[in-house]
Amino acid sequence: MSNSNLARLFLLGAIWGTSFLLMRIAAPALGPLLTSFLRALLGGAALLAVARMRRVDFAWRRNAKAYLVIGLFNTAIPFSLFAWSALYIPSAYMATMNSLAPVFTAVFGFLLLGERMTLMRLGAFVLGLAGVGVLVGVGPTAVTLHVALGVLAAIGAAVCYGYAATYTRMKAGGIPSLAAAAGSQLAASAALLPLALTDVPHALAAWTPTSVLAVTVLGLVCTGVAYAIFFHLIAAEGASKAITVTFLVPATASIWAWLLLGEPITPGTVAGISVVLCATAMALGLVEKWKSLRAQNRA
């Protein structure tokens, strides 16, 4: 990876790491559904502006179903699940569950695309769940019903990301990536609008300038700018290199939350994150690539 793109990768990791912190600030004041709606709407608007400048063809009628399905499973549902879980679990927990997305992508690849379920991928699935158990069991937050449900909600978001990635491969391969990103965000905001209205009374009573700033940054920067950087990395370096940002997000999320919210980083936090990231590396095939490189170097 070139130095400039390596810098973009670390910047992307820092940006996406802040998204969990910002949800912890915005969701209690604005409500999970309104937070998710505003994030999708602002992110979609930013991406639409970039796409228009680049004269990207959206082919709205032909791609409407793809935009809607991707919007639901890559944005509306997971954003809402993460925003709800932000009411009860630390940023590090959410970021770690987010890192399971490649593991569930491998599972859906097996179920929907007939890809071979290797022992490595099966081991990644089991190890990923074990990592969640370690994080929740010995992490800094006492296990209550709400904490357990928050963790399950965050895992559900990762499942949605896994399905969305597989669906995109199946049905949206011919759609320009920037069009898919902008179109799906706007479709998600449309789907979330009627649900978000239920949070308006609470938001009117509980909003703060900080929560409004948080959701604005969450939408424009953590969604709009971040997606633009991510798709640039995919175009310039390939998806396999771009997806390695997954390994940066839990650490940056933990550091941001420690600095700004006082969330503790304990040995249990580090242990749980480490186990989940090992599972992610296995699911992405990085372990096999590392073994292959070692064999080539020995030869």
PDB file of C-alpha atoms in Angstrom:
ATOM      1  CA  MET A   1       0.000   0.000   0.000  1.00  0.00           C
ATOM      2  CA  SER A   2       1.323   3.455  -0.902  1.00  0.00           C
ATOM      3  CA  ASN A   3       2.183   5.876   1.906  1.00  0.00           C
ATOM      4  CA  SER A   4      -0.714   8.176   1.007  1.00  0.00           C
ATOM      5  CA  ASN A   5      -3.227   5.333   1.040  1.00  0.00           C
ATOM      6  CA  LEU A   6      -1.734   3.971   4.246  1.00  0.00           C
ATOM      7  CA  ALA A   7      -2.373   7.388   5.779  1.00  0.00           C
ATOM      8  CA  ARG A   8      -5.952   7.246   4.485  1.00  0.00           C
ATOM      9  CA  LEU A   9      -6.366   3.790   6.038  1.00  0.00           C
ATOM     10  CA  PHE A  10      -5.291   5.036   9.476  1.00  0.00           C
ATOM     11  CA  LEU A  11      -7.472   8.126   9.079  1.00  0.00           C
ATOM     12  CA  LEU A  12     -10.430   5.910   8.219  1.00  0.00           C
ATOM     13  CA  GLY A  13      -9.768   3.758  11.274  1.00  0.00           C
ATOM     14  CA  ALA A  14      -9.696   6.861  13.463  1.00  0.00           C
ATOM     15  CA  ILE A  15     -12.919   8.202  11.922  1.00  0.00           C
ATOM     16  CA  TRP A  16     -14.859   4.961  12.214  1.00  0.00           C
ATOM     17  CA  GLY A  17     -13.535   4.499  15.734  1.00  0.00           C
ATOM     18  CA  THR A  18     -15.212   7.758  16.746  1.00  0.00           C
ATOM     19  CA  SER A  19     -18.593   6.636  15.393  1.00  0.00           C
ATOM     20  CA  PHE A  20     -19.259   4.443  18.427  1.00  0.00           C
ATOM     21  CA  LEU A  21     -18.311   7.253  20.801  1.00  0.00           C
ATOM     22  CA  LEU A  22     -20.626   9.641  18.937  1.00  0.00           C
ATOM     23  CA  MET A  23     -23.498   7.168  19.110  1.00  0.00           C
ATOM     24  CA  ARG A  24     -22.960   6.965  22.873  1.00  0.00           C
ATOM     25  CA  ILE A  25     -23.445  10.755  22.973  1.00  0.00           C
ATOM     26  CA  ALA A  26     -26.269  11.172  20.454  1.00  0.00           C
ATOM     27  CA  ALA A  27     -28.532   8.155  21.035  1.00  0.00           C
ATOM     28  CA  PRO A  28     -29.493   8.839  24.693  1.00  0.00           C
ATOM     29  CA  ALA A  29     -30.498  12.428  23.887  1.00  0.00           C
ATOM     30  CA  LEU A  30     -32.051  12.015  20.425  1.00  0.00           C
ATOM     31  CA  GLY A  31     -33.209   8.406  20.547  1.00  0.00           C
ATOM     32  CA  PRO A  32     -31.697   5.469  18.621  1.00  0.00           C
ATOM     33  CA  LEU A  33     -34.026   5.648  15.619  1.00  0.00           C
ATOM     34  CA  LEU A  34     -33.779   9.395  15.111  1.00  0.00           C
ATOM     35  CA  THR A  35     -29.999   9.186  15.499  1.00  0.00           C
ATOM     36  CA  SER A  36     -29.847   6.474  12.841  1.00  0.00           C
ATOM     37  CA  PHE A  37     -32.169   8.383  10.488  1.00  0.00           C
ATOM     38  CA  LEU A  38     -30.164  11.606  10.723  1.00  0.00           C
ATOM     39  CA  ARG A  39     -26.896   9.715  10.276  1.00  0.00           C
ATOM     40  CA  ALA A  40     -28.162   7.982   7.133  1.00  0.00           C
ATOM     41  CA  LEU A  41     -29.719  11.158   5.723  1.00  0.00           C
ATOM     42  CA  LEU A  42     -26.642  13.324   6.265  1.00  0.00           C
ATOM     43  CA  GLY A  43     -24.285  10.600   5.056  1.00  0.00           C
ATOM     44  CA  GLY A  44     -26.414   9.958   1.985  1.00  0.00           C
ATOM     45  CA  ALA A  45     -26.569  13.664   1.161  1.00  0.00           C
ATOM     46  CA  ALA A  46     -22.785  13.994   1.428  1.00  0.00           C
ATOM     47  CA  LEU A  47     -22.208  10.922  -0.746  1.00  0.00           C
ATOM     48  CA  LEU A  48     -24.812  12.098  -3.261  1.00  0.00           C
ATOM     49  CA  ALA A  49     -22.973  15.416  -3.606  1.00  0.00           C
ATOM     50  CA  VAL A  50     -19.676  13.616  -4.255  1.00  0.00           C
ATOM     51  CA  ALA A  51     -21.339  11.251  -6.742  1.00  0.00           C
ATOM     52  CA  ARG A  52     -22.920  14.142  -8.614  1.00  0.00           C
ATOM     53  CA  MET A  53     -19.566  15.916  -8.872  1.00  0.00           C
ATOM     54  CA  ARG A  54     -18.102  12.739 -10.350  1.00  0.00           C
ATOM     55  CA  ARG A  55     -21.137  12.309 -12.629  1.00  0.00           C
ATOM     56  CA  VAL A  56     -21.913   8.829 -11.352  1.00  0.00           C
ATOM     57  CA  ASP A  57     -24.910   7.181 -13.033  1.00  0.00           C
ATOM     58  CA  PHE A  58     -27.353   5.920 -10.374  1.00  0.00           C
ATOM     59  CA  ALA A  59     -29.863   4.258 -12.752  1.00  0.00           C
ATOM     60  CA  TRP A  60     -32.477   4.712 -10.021  1.00  0.00           C
ATOM     61  CA  ARG A  61     -35.275   2.651 -11.564  1.00  0.00           C
ATOM     62  CA  ARG A  62     -33.126  -0.313 -12.498  1.00  0.00           C
ATOM     63  CA  ASN A  63     -31.252  -0.384  -9.172  1.00  0.00           C
ATOM     64  CA  ALA A  64     -34.050   0.634  -6.793  1.00  0.00           C
ATOM     65  CA  LYS A  65     -34.440  -2.828  -5.247  1.00  0.00           C
ATOM     66  CA  ALA A  66     -30.697  -3.195  -4.710  1.00  0.00           C
ATOM     67  CA  TYR A  67     -30.469   0.229  -3.076  1.00  0.00           C
ATOM     68  CA  LEU A  68     -33.361  -0.665  -0.762  1.00  0.00           C
ATOM     69  CA  VAL A  69     -32.043  -4.081   0.294  1.00  0.00           C
ATOM     70  CA  ILE A  70     -28.514  -2.787   0.817  1.00  0.00           C
ATOM     71  CA  GLY A  71     -29.919   0.262   2.585  1.00  0.00           C
ATOM     72  CA  LEU A  72     -31.903  -1.890   4.993  1.00  0.00           C
ATOM     73  CA  PHE A  73     -29.194  -4.429   5.820  1.00  0.00           C
ATOM     74  CA  ASN A  74     -26.085  -2.261   5.520  1.00  0.00           C
ATOM     75  CA  THR A  75     -27.506   0.890   7.098  1.00  0.00           C
ATOM     76  CA  ALA A  76     -31.027   1.125   8.522  1.00  0.00           C
ATOM     77  CA  ILE A  77     -31.078  -2.041  10.638  1.00  0.00           C
ATOM     78  CA  PRO A  78     -27.420  -2.148  11.791  1.00  0.00           C
ATOM     79  CA  PHE A  79     -27.277   1.614  12.495  1.00  0.00           C
ATOM     80  CA  SER A  80     -30.416   1.274  14.622  1.00  0.00           C
ATOM     81  CA  LEU A  81     -29.114  -1.797  16.445  1.00  0.00           C
ATOM     82  CA  PHE A  82     -25.799  -0.113  17.217  1.00  0.00           C
ATOM     83  CA  ALA A  83     -27.532   3.099  18.310  1.00  0.00           C
ATOM     84  CA  TRP A  84     -29.776   1.119  20.665  1.00  0.00           C
ATOM     85  CA  SER A  85     -26.848  -0.875  22.040  1.00  0.00           C
ATOM     86  CA  ALA A  86     -25.033   2.443  22.625  1.00  0.00           C
ATOM     87  CA  LEU A  87     -27.528   3.079  25.423  1.00  0.00           C
ATOM     88  CA  TYR A  88     -26.162   0.140  27.419  1.00  0.00           C
ATOM     89  CA  ILE A  89     -22.685  -1.046  26.372  1.00  0.00           C
ATOM     90  CA  PRO A  90     -19.279   0.673  25.991  1.00  0.00           C
ATOM     91  CA  SER A  91     -17.840   1.817  22.684  1.00  0.00           C
ATOM     92  CA  ALA A  92     -15.189  -0.928  22.771  1.00  0.00           C
ATOM     93  CA  TYR A  93     -17.875  -3.596  22.950  1.00  0.00           C
ATOM     94  CA  MET A  94     -19.723  -2.205  19.927  1.00  0.00           C
ATOM     95  CA  ALA A  95     -16.546  -1.804  17.877  1.00  0.00           C
ATOM     96  CA  THR A  96     -15.504  -5.371  18.686  1.00  0.00           C
ATOM     97  CA  MET A  97     -18.888  -6.775  17.622  1.00  0.00           C
ATOM     98  CA  ASN A  98     -18.554  -4.721  14.434  1.00  0.00           C
ATOM     99  CA  SER A  99     -15.294  -6.554  13.703  1.00  0.00           C
ATOM    100  CA  LEU A 100     -17.248  -9.806  13.429  1.00  0.00           C
ATOM    101  CA  ALA A 101     -18.755  -8.664  10.105  1.00  0.00           C
ATOM    102  CA  PRO A 102     -16.167 -10.517   7.954  1.00  0.00           C
ATOM    103  CA  VAL A 103     -16.867 -13.686   9.961  1.00  0.00           C
ATOM    104  CA  PHE A 104     -20.584 -13.504   9.171  1.00  0.00           C
ATOM    105  CA  THR A 105     -19.775 -12.573   5.570  1.00  0.00           C
ATOM    106  CA  ALA A 106     -17.984 -15.920   5.308  1.00  0.00           C
ATOM    107  CA  VAL A 107     -21.022 -17.688   6.799  1.00  0.00           C
ATOM    108  CA  PHE A 108     -23.396 -16.073   4.280  1.00  0.00           C
ATOM    109  CA  GLY A 109     -20.945 -16.859   1.491  1.00  0.00           C
ATOM    110  CA  PHE A 110     -21.346 -20.510   2.445  1.00  0.00           C
ATOM    111  CA  LEU A 111     -25.135 -20.342   2.814  1.00  0.00           C
ATOM    112  CA  LEU A 112     -26.004 -18.228  -0.238  1.00  0.00           C
ATOM    113  CA  LEU A 113     -23.098 -18.533  -2.655  1.00  0.00           C
ATOM    114  CA  GLY A 114     -22.093 -22.130  -2.015  1.00  0.00           C
ATOM    115  CA  GLU A 115     -18.568 -21.155  -0.987  1.00  0.00           C
ATOM    116  CA  ARG A 116     -16.599 -23.857   0.758  1.00  0.00           C
ATOM    117  CA  MET A 117     -16.779 -23.743   4.546  1.00  0.00           C
ATOM    118  CA  THR A 118     -13.170 -24.490   5.381  1.00  0.00           C
ATOM    119  CA  LEU A 119     -11.968 -25.464   8.829  1.00  0.00           C
ATOM    120  CA  MET A 120     -10.315 -22.038   9.015  1.00  0.00           C
ATOM    121  CA  ARG A 121     -13.625 -20.237   8.445  1.00  0.00           C
ATOM    122  CA  LEU A 122     -15.482 -22.531  10.826  1.00  0.00           C
ATOM    123  CA  GLY A 123     -12.776 -21.925  13.410  1.00  0.00           C
ATOM    124  CA  ALA A 124     -13.115 -18.170  12.846  1.00  0.00           C
ATOM    125  CA  PHE A 125     -16.826 -18.347  13.632  1.00  0.00           C
ATOM    126  CA  VAL A 126     -16.283 -20.327  16.847  1.00  0.00           C
ATOM    127  CA  LEU A 127     -13.334 -18.172  17.909  1.00  0.00           C
ATOM    128  CA  GLY A 128     -15.285 -14.982  17.224  1.00  0.00           C
ATOM    129  CA  LEU A 129     -18.087 -16.063  19.533  1.00  0.00           C
ATOM    130  CA  ALA A 130     -15.509 -17.097  22.131  1.00  0.00           C
ATOM    131  CA  GLY A 131     -13.950 -13.627  21.905  1.00  0.00           C
ATOM    132  CA  VAL A 132     -17.334 -12.067  22.579  1.00  0.00           C
ATOM    133  CA  GLY A 133     -17.668 -14.305  25.618  1.00  0.00           C
ATOM    134  CA  VAL A 134     -14.257 -13.239  26.894  1.00  0.00           C
ATOM    135  CA  LEU A 135     -15.006  -9.539  26.387  1.00  0.00           C
ATOM    136  CA  VAL A 136     -18.398  -9.686  28.093  1.00  0.00           C
ATOM    137  CA  GLY A 137     -17.316 -12.099  30.805  1.00  0.00           C
ATOM    138  CA  VAL A 138     -14.155 -10.339  32.002  1.00  0.00           C
ATOM    139  CA  GLY A 139     -14.656  -6.854  30.534  1.00  0.00           C
ATOM    140  CA  PRO A 140     -15.142  -3.725  32.633  1.00  0.00           C
ATOM    141  CA  THR A 141     -18.967  -3.685  32.463  1.00  0.00           C
ATOM    142  CA  ALA A 142     -21.096  -5.777  34.803  1.00  0.00           C
ATOM    143  CA  VAL A 143     -23.318  -8.235  32.936  1.00  0.00           C
ATOM    144  CA  THR A 144     -26.954  -7.215  33.233  1.00  0.00           C
ATOM    145  CA  LEU A 145     -29.956  -8.027  31.055  1.00  0.00           C
ATOM    146  CA  HIS A 146     -29.599  -4.727  29.175  1.00  0.00           C
ATOM    147  CA  VAL A 147     -25.867  -5.272  28.650  1.00  0.00           C
ATOM    148  CA  ALA A 148     -26.508  -8.780  27.297  1.00  0.00           C
ATOM    149  CA  LEU A 149     -29.227  -7.475  24.972  1.00  0.00           C
ATOM    150  CA  GLY A 150     -26.945  -4.638  23.875  1.00  0.00           C
ATOM    151  CA  VAL A 151     -24.238  -7.125  22.946  1.00  0.00           C
ATOM    152  CA  LEU A 152     -26.766  -9.268  21.055  1.00  0.00           C
ATOM    153  CA  ALA A 153     -28.009  -6.173  19.204  1.00  0.00           C
ATOM    154  CA  ALA A 154     -24.451  -5.283  18.182  1.00  0.00           C
ATOM    155  CA  ILE A 155     -23.856  -8.854  17.010  1.00  0.00           C
ATOM    156  CA  GLY A 156     -27.107  -8.597  15.042  1.00  0.00           C
ATOM    157  CA  ALA A 157     -25.710  -5.510  13.323  1.00  0.00           C
ATOM    158  CA  ALA A 158     -22.604  -7.472  12.319  1.00  0.00           C
ATOM    159  CA  VAL A 159     -24.853 -10.240  10.937  1.00  0.00           C
ATOM    160  CA  CYS A 160     -26.646  -7.610   8.831  1.00  0.00           C
ATOM    161  CA  TYR A 161     -23.320  -6.319   7.497  1.00  0.00           C
ATOM    162  CA  GLY A 162     -22.356  -9.866   6.555  1.00  0.00           C
ATOM    163  CA  TYR A 163     -25.596 -10.400   4.643  1.00  0.00           C
ATOM    164  CA  ALA A 164     -25.358  -6.983   2.955  1.00  0.00           C
ATOM    165  CA  ALA A 165     -21.827  -7.717   1.731  1.00  0.00           C
ATOM    166  CA  THR A 166     -22.939 -11.064   0.294  1.00  0.00           C
ATOM    167  CA  TYR A 167     -26.070  -9.575  -1.316  1.00  0.00           C
ATOM    168  CA  THR A 168     -23.966  -6.826  -2.885  1.00  0.00           C
ATOM    169  CA  ARG A 169     -21.742  -9.472  -4.468  1.00  0.00           C
ATOM    170  CA  MET A 170     -24.799 -11.377  -5.716  1.00  0.00           C
ATOM    171  CA  LYS A 171     -27.010  -8.568  -7.012  1.00  0.00           C
ATOM    172  CA  ALA A 172     -25.122  -5.280  -7.154  1.00  0.00           C
ATOM    173  CA  GLY A 173     -21.810  -6.099  -8.773  1.00  0.00           C
ATOM    174  CA  GLY A 174     -22.554  -3.878 -11.778  1.00  0.00           C
ATOM    175  CA  ILE A 175     -23.534  -0.811  -9.766  1.00  0.00           C
ATOM    176  CA  PRO A 176     -20.802   1.827  -9.273  1.00  0.00           C
ATOM    177  CA  SER A 177     -19.650   1.599  -5.659  1.00  0.00           C
ATOM    178  CA  LEU A 178     -20.271   5.278  -4.947  1.00  0.00           C
ATOM    179  CA  ALA A 179     -23.799   5.008  -6.379  1.00  0.00           C
ATOM    180  CA  ALA A 180     -24.473   1.946  -4.217  1.00  0.00           C
ATOM    181  CA  ALA A 181     -23.213   3.777  -1.130  1.00  0.00           C
ATOM    182  CA  ALA A 182     -25.209   6.979  -1.715  1.00  0.00           C
ATOM    183  CA  GLY A 183     -28.326   5.261  -3.017  1.00  0.00           C
ATOM    184  CA  SER A 184     -28.465   2.790  -0.145  1.00  0.00           C
ATOM    185  CA  GLN A 185     -27.973   5.532   2.479  1.00  0.00           C
ATOM    186  CA  LEU A 186     -30.831   7.564   1.014  1.00  0.00           C
ATOM    187  CA  ALA A 187     -33.043   4.467   0.791  1.00  0.00           C
ATOM    188  CA  ALA A 188     -32.221   3.709   4.426  1.00  0.00           C
ATOM    189  CA  SER A 189     -33.148   7.226   5.519  1.00  0.00           C
ATOM    190  CA  ALA A 190     -36.495   6.916   3.718  1.00  0.00           C
ATOM    191  CA  ALA A 191     -37.179   3.589   5.451  1.00  0.00           C
ATOM    192  CA  LEU A 192     -36.198   4.991   8.848  1.00  0.00           C
ATOM    193  CA  LEU A 193     -38.214   8.226   8.612  1.00  0.00           C
ATOM    194  CA  PRO A 194     -41.583   6.944   9.906  1.00  0.00           C
ATOM    195  CA  LEU A 195     -39.874   5.061  12.746  1.00  0.00           C
ATOM    196  CA  ALA A 196     -37.671   8.021  13.635  1.00  0.00           C
ATOM    197  CA  LEU A 197     -40.727  10.210  14.170  1.00  0.00           C
ATOM    198  CA  THR A 198     -41.498   8.213  17.323  1.00  0.00           C
ATOM    199  CA  ASP A 199     -38.255   9.548  18.871  1.00  0.00           C
ATOM    200  CA  VAL A 200     -39.061  13.200  18.122  1.00  0.00           C
ATOM    201  CA  PRO A 201     -40.952  13.964  21.378  1.00  0.00           C
ATOM    202  CA  HIS A 202     -38.082  12.570  23.436  1.00  0.00           C
ATOM    203  CA  ALA A 203     -35.506  14.433  21.330  1.00  0.00           C
ATOM    204  CA  LEU A 204     -37.319  17.747  21.709  1.00  0.00           C
ATOM    205  CA  ALA A 205     -37.190  17.358  25.477  1.00  0.00           C
ATOM    206  CA  ALA A 206     -33.697  15.888  25.854  1.00  0.00           C
ATOM    207  CA  TRP A 207     -31.568  17.248  22.988  1.00  0.00           C
ATOM    208  CA  THR A 208     -28.363  19.126  23.721  1.00  0.00           C
ATOM    209  CA  PRO A 209     -25.997  21.081  21.456  1.00  0.00           C
ATOM    210  CA  THR A 210     -23.437  18.324  22.027  1.00  0.00           C
ATOM    211  CA  SER A 211     -25.833  15.603  20.864  1.00  0.00           C
ATOM    212  CA  VAL A 212     -26.725  17.576  17.717  1.00  0.00           C
ATOM    213  CA  LEU A 213     -23.034  18.102  16.966  1.00  0.00           C
ATOM    214  CA  ALA A 214     -22.392  14.401  17.565  1.00  0.00           C
ATOM    215  CA  VAL A 215     -25.058  13.219  15.111  1.00  0.00           C
ATOM    216  CA  THR A 216     -23.937  15.801  12.533  1.00  0.00           C
ATOM    217  CA  VAL A 217     -20.345  14.555  12.654  1.00  0.00           C
ATOM    218  CA  LEU A 218     -21.642  10.981  12.696  1.00  0.00           C
ATOM    219  CA  GLY A 219     -23.525  11.552   9.442  1.00  0.00           C
ATOM    220  CA  LEU A 220     -21.260  13.870   7.470  1.00  0.00           C
ATOM    221  CA  VAL A 221     -17.850  12.584   8.562  1.00  0.00           C
ATOM    222  CA  CYS A 222     -18.227   9.041   9.937  1.00  0.00           C
ATOM    223  CA  THR A 223     -20.609   8.056   7.141  1.00  0.00           C
ATOM    224  CA  GLY A 224     -20.203  10.453   4.196  1.00  0.00           C
ATOM    225  CA  VAL A 225     -16.468  11.221   4.295  1.00  0.00           C
ATOM    226  CA  ALA A 226     -15.567   7.756   5.616  1.00  0.00           C
ATOM    227  CA  TYR A 227     -17.394   5.924   2.824  1.00  0.00           C
ATOM    228  CA  ALA A 228     -15.708   8.140   0.227  1.00  0.00           C
ATOM    229  CA  ILE A 229     -12.275   7.274   1.685  1.00  0.00           C
ATOM    230  CA  PHE A 230     -13.177   3.589   1.912  1.00  0.00           C
ATOM    231  CA  PHE A 231     -14.267   3.338  -1.715  1.00  0.00           C
ATOM    232  CA  HIS A 232     -11.142   5.216  -2.799  1.00  0.00           C
ATOM    233  CA  LEU A 233      -9.053   2.598  -0.999  1.00  0.00           C
ATOM    234  CA  ILE A 234     -11.012  -0.222  -2.639  1.00  0.00           C
ATOM    235  CA  ALA A 235     -10.462   1.318  -6.074  1.00  0.00           C
ATOM    236  CA  ALA A 236      -6.775   2.059  -5.483  1.00  0.00           C
ATOM    237  CA  GLU A 237      -5.618  -0.917  -3.400  1.00  0.00           C
ATOM    238  CA  GLY A 238      -8.312  -3.578  -3.652  1.00  0.00           C
ATOM    239  CA  ALA A 239     -11.014  -4.737  -1.229  1.00  0.00           C
ATOM    240  CA  SER A 240      -8.769  -7.157   0.659  1.00  0.00           C
ATOM    241  CA  LYS A 241      -6.424  -4.362   1.703  1.00  0.00           C
ATOM    242  CA  ALA A 242      -9.169  -1.819   2.366  1.00  0.00           C
ATOM    243  CA  ILE A 243     -11.036  -4.175   4.695  1.00  0.00           C
ATOM    244  CA  THR A 244      -8.004  -4.345   6.999  1.00  0.00           C
ATOM    245  CA  VAL A 245      -9.352  -1.120   8.517  1.00  0.00           C
ATOM    246  CA  THR A 246     -11.437  -3.571  10.574  1.00  0.00           C
ATOM    247  CA  PHE A 247      -8.369  -4.207  12.715  1.00  0.00           C
ATOM    248  CA  LEU A 248      -7.904  -0.518  13.568  1.00  0.00           C
ATOM    249  CA  VAL A 249     -11.453   0.320  14.631  1.00  0.00           C
ATOM    250  CA  PRO A 250     -11.683  -1.475  18.033  1.00  0.00           C
ATOM    251  CA  ALA A 251      -8.439   0.065  19.243  1.00  0.00           C
ATOM    252  CA  THR A 252      -9.306   3.582  18.078  1.00  0.00           C
ATOM    253  CA  ALA A 253     -12.844   3.277  19.463  1.00  0.00           C
ATOM    254  CA  SER A 254     -11.459   2.214  22.847  1.00  0.00           C
ATOM    255  CA  ILE A 255      -8.926   5.048  22.921  1.00  0.00           C
ATOM    256  CA  TRP A 256     -11.435   7.740  21.907  1.00  0.00           C
ATOM    257  CA  ALA A 257     -13.963   6.517  24.494  1.00  0.00           C
ATOM    258  CA  TRP A 258     -11.262   6.372  27.198  1.00  0.00           C
ATOM    259  CA  LEU A 259     -10.094   9.908  26.420  1.00  0.00           C
ATOM    260  CA  LEU A 260     -13.497  11.583  26.009  1.00  0.00           C
ATOM    261  CA  LEU A 261     -15.985   9.462  27.981  1.00  0.00           C
ATOM    262  CA  GLY A 262     -13.745   7.917  30.606  1.00  0.00           C
ATOM    263  CA  GLU A 263     -14.598   4.347  29.553  1.00  0.00           C
ATOM    264  CA  PRO A 264     -11.936   2.054  31.065  1.00  0.00           C
ATOM    265  CA  ILE A 265      -9.568  -0.108  29.029  1.00  0.00           C
ATOM    266  CA  THR A 266      -8.918  -3.226  31.093  1.00  0.00           C
ATOM    267  CA  PRO A 267      -6.934  -6.430  30.436  1.00  0.00           C
ATOM    268  CA  GLY A 268     -10.316  -8.085  29.799  1.00  0.00           C
ATOM    269  CA  THR A 269     -11.077  -5.513  27.112  1.00  0.00           C
ATOM    270  CA  VAL A 270      -7.742  -6.118  25.414  1.00  0.00           C
ATOM    271  CA  ALA A 271      -8.108  -9.902  25.659  1.00  0.00           C
ATOM    272  CA  GLY A 272     -11.613  -9.949  24.178  1.00  0.00           C
ATOM    273  CA  ILE A 273     -10.711  -7.597  21.336  1.00  0.00           C
ATOM    274  CA  SER A 274      -7.575  -9.641  20.557  1.00  0.00           C
ATOM    275  CA  VAL A 275      -9.498 -12.915  20.298  1.00  0.00           C
ATOM    276  CA  VAL A 276     -12.158 -11.388  18.022  1.00  0.00           C
ATOM    277  CA  LEU A 277      -9.509  -9.823  15.775  1.00  0.00           C
ATOM    278  CA  CYS A 278      -7.779 -13.197  15.471  1.00  0.00           C
ATOM    279  CA  ALA A 279     -11.116 -14.632  14.313  1.00  0.00           C
ATOM    280  CA  THR A 280     -11.475 -11.762  11.825  1.00  0.00           C
ATOM    281  CA  ALA A 281      -7.997 -12.463  10.439  1.00  0.00           C
ATOM    282  CA  MET A 282      -8.922 -16.108   9.971  1.00  0.00           C
ATOM    283  CA  ALA A 283     -12.206 -15.228   8.226  1.00  0.00           C
ATOM    284  CA  LEU A 284     -10.422 -12.842   5.853  1.00  0.00           C
ATOM    285  CA  GLY A 285      -7.881 -15.519   4.954  1.00  0.00           C
ATOM    286  CA  LEU A 286      -4.988 -13.455   6.328  1.00  0.00           C
ATOM    287  CA  VAL A 287      -3.616 -16.380   8.323  1.00  0.00           C
ATOM    288  CA  GLU A 288      -3.375 -18.532   5.199  1.00  0.00           C
ATOM    289  CA  LYS A 289      -1.763 -15.664   3.271  1.00  0.00           C
ATOM    290  CA  TRP A 290       0.764 -15.175   6.064  1.00  0.00           C
ATOM    291  CA  LYS A 291       1.641 -18.889   6.013  1.00  0.00           C
ATOM    292  CA  SER A 292       2.012 -18.753   2.227  1.00  0.00           C
ATOM    293  CA  LEU A 293       4.324 -15.741   2.430  1.00  0.00           C
ATOM    294  CA  ARG A 294       6.448 -17.471   5.070  1.00  0.00           C
ATOM    295  CA  ALA A 295       6.744 -20.542   2.861  1.00  0.00           C
ATOM    296  CA  GLN A 296       7.791 -18.401  -0.105  1.00  0.00           C
ATOM    297  CA  ASN A 297      10.386 -16.589   1.973  1.00  0.00           C
ATOM    298  CA  ARG A 298      11.838 -19.871   3.193  1.00  0.00           C
ATOM    299  CA  ALA A 299      12.034 -21.136  -0.374  1.00  0.00           C
TER     300      ALA A 299
END
